[in-house]
Coordinates of N, CA, C and O in Angstrom, one line a residue:
X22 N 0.8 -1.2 0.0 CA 0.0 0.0 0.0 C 0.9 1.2 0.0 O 1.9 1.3 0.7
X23 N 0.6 1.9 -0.6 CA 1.2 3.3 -0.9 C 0.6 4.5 0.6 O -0.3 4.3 1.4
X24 N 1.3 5.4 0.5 CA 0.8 6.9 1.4 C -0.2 6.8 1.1 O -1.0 6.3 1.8
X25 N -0.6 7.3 -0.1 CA -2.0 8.1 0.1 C -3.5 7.1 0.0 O -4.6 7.5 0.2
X26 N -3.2 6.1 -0.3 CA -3.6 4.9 0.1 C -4.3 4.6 1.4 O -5.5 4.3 1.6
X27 N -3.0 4.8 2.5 CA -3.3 4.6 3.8 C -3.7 6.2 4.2 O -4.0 6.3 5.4
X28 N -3.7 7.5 3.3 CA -4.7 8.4 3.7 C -5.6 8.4 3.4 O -6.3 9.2 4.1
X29 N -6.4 7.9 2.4 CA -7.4 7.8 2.0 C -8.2 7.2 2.5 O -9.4 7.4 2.5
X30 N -7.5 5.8 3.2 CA -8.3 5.0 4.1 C -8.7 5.7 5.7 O -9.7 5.7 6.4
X31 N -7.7 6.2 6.0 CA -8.0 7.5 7.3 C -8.5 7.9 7.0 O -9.3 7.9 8.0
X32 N -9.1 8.6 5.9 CA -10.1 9.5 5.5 C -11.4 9.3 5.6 O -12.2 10.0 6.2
X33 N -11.5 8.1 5.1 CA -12.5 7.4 5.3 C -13.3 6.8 6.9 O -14.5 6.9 7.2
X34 N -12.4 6.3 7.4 CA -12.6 6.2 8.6 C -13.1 7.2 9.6 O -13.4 7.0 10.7
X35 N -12.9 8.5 8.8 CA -12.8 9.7 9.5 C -11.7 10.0 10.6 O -11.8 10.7 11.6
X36 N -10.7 9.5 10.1 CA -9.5 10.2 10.7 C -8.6 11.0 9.6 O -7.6 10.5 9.3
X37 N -9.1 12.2 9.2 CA -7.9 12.4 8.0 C -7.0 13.4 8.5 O -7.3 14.5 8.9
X38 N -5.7 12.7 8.3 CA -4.3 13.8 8.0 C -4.2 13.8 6.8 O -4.8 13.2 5.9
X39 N -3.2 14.8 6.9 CA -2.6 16.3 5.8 C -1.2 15.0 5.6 O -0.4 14.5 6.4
X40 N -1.2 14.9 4.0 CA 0.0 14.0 3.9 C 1.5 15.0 4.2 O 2.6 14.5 4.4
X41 N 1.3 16.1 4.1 CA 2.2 16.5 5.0 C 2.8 16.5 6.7 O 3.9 16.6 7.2
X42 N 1.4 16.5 7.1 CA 1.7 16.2 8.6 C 1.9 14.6 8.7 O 2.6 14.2 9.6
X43 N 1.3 13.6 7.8 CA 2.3 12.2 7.6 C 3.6 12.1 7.7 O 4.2 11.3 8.4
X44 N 4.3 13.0 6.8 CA 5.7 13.2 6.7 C 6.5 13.6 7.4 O 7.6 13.2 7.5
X45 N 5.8 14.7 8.1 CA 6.0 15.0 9.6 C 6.6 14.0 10.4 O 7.9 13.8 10.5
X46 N 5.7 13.2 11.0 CA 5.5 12.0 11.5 C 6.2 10.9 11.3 O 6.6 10.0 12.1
X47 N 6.4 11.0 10.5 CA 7.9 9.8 9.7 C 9.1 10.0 10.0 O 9.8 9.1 10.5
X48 N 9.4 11.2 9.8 CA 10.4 11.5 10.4 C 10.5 11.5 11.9 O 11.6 11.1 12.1
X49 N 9.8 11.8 13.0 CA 10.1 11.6 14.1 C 9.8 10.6 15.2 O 10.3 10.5 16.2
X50 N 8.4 9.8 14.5 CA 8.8 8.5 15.1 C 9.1 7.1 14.5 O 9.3 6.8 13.3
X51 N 9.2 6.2 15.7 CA 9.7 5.0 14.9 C 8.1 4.2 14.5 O 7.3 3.6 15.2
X52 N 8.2 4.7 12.9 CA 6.6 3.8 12.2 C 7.6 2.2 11.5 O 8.7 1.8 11.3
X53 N 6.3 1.7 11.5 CA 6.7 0.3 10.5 C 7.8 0.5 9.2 O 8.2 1.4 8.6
X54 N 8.0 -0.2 9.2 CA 8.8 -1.0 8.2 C 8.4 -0.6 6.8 O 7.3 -1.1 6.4
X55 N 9.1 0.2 6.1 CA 8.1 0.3 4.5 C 9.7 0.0 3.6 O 10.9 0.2 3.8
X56 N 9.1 -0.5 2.7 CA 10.2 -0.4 1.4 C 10.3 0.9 0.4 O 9.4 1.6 0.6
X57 N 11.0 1.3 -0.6 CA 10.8 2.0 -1.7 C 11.1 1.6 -2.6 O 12.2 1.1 -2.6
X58 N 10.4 1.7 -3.7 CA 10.4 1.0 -4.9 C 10.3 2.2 -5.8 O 10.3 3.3 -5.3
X59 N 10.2 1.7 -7.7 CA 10.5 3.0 -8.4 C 11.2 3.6 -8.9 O 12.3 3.6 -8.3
X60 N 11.1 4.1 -9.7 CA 12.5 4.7 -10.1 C 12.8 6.0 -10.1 O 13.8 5.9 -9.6
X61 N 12.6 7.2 -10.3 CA 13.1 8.9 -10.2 C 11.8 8.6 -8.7 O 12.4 9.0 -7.7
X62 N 10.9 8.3 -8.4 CA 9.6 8.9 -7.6 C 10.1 8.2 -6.2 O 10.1 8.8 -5.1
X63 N 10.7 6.5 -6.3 CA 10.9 6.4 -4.9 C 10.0 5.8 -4.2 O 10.4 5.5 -3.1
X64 N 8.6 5.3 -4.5 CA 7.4 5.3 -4.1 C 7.7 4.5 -2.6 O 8.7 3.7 -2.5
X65 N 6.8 4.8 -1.5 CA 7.3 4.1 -0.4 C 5.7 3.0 0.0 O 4.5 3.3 0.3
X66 N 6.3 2.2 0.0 CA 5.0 1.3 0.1 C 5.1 0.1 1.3 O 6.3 -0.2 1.7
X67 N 4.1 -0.6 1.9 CA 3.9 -0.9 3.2 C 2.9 -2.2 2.7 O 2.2 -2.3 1.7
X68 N 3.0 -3.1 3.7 CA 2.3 -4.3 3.4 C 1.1 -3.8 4.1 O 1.1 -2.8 4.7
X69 N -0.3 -4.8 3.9 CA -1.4 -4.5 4.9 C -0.8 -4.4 6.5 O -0.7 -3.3 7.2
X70 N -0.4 -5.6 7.0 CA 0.0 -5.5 8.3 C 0.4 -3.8 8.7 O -0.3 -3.0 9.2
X71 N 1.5 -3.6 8.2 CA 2.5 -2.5 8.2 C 1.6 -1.5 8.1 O 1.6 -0.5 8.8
X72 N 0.5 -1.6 7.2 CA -0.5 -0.5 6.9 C -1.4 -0.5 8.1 O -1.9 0.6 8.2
X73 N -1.6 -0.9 8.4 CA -2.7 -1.3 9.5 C -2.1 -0.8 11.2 O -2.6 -0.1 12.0
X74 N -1.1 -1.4 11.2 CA -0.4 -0.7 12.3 C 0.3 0.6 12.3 O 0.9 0.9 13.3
X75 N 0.3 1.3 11.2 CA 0.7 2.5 10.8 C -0.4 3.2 11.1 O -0.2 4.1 11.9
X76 N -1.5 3.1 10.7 CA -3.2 3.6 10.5 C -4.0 3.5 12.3 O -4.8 4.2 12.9
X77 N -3.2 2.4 12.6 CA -3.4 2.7 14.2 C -2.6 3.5 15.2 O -3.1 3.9 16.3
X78 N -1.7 3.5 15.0 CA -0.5 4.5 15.2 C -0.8 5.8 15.3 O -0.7 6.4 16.4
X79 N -1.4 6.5 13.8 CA -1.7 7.4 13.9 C -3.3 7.8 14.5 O -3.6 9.0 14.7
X80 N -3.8 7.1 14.7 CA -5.0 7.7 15.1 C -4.5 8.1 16.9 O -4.7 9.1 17.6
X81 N -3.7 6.7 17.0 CA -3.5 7.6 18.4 C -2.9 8.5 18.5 O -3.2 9.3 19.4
X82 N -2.0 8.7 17.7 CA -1.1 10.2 17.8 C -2.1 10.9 17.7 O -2.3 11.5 18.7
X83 N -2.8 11.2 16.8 CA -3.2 12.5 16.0 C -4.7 12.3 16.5 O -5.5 13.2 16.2
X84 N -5.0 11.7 17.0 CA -6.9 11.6 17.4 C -6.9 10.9 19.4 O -8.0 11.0 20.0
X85 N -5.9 10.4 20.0 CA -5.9 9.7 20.9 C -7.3 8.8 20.8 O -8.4 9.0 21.2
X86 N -6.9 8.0 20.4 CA -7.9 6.8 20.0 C -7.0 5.2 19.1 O -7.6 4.2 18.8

């Protein structure tokens, strides 16, 4: 699963972040495990698991829930 992927799915859930304030976030804690794949773009992508504990992660950061 890609970023905006796993925001779109927040979104939905009604938790949406700013894929900027994602990136935020990336940098200063320790999230799952993602790979990057791609070529000039980099893309950074995340298995379900990884996506799912990323997605819960954030709600608690950013929603305490």
């Amino acid at each position: 699963m890609t970023i905006g992927q796993i925001l779109e799915e927040l979104a939905k859930e009604g938790y949406p972040i700013a894929r900027t304030t994602f990136y935020r976030a990336e940098k200063q804690l320790k999230l799952p495990s993602k790979r990057t794949e791609g070529g000039y773009w980099r893309w950074r992508r995340y298995t379900r698991e990884s996506a799912d504990e990323l997605k819960k992660l954030m709600k608690e950061i950013f929603y305490g829930k």
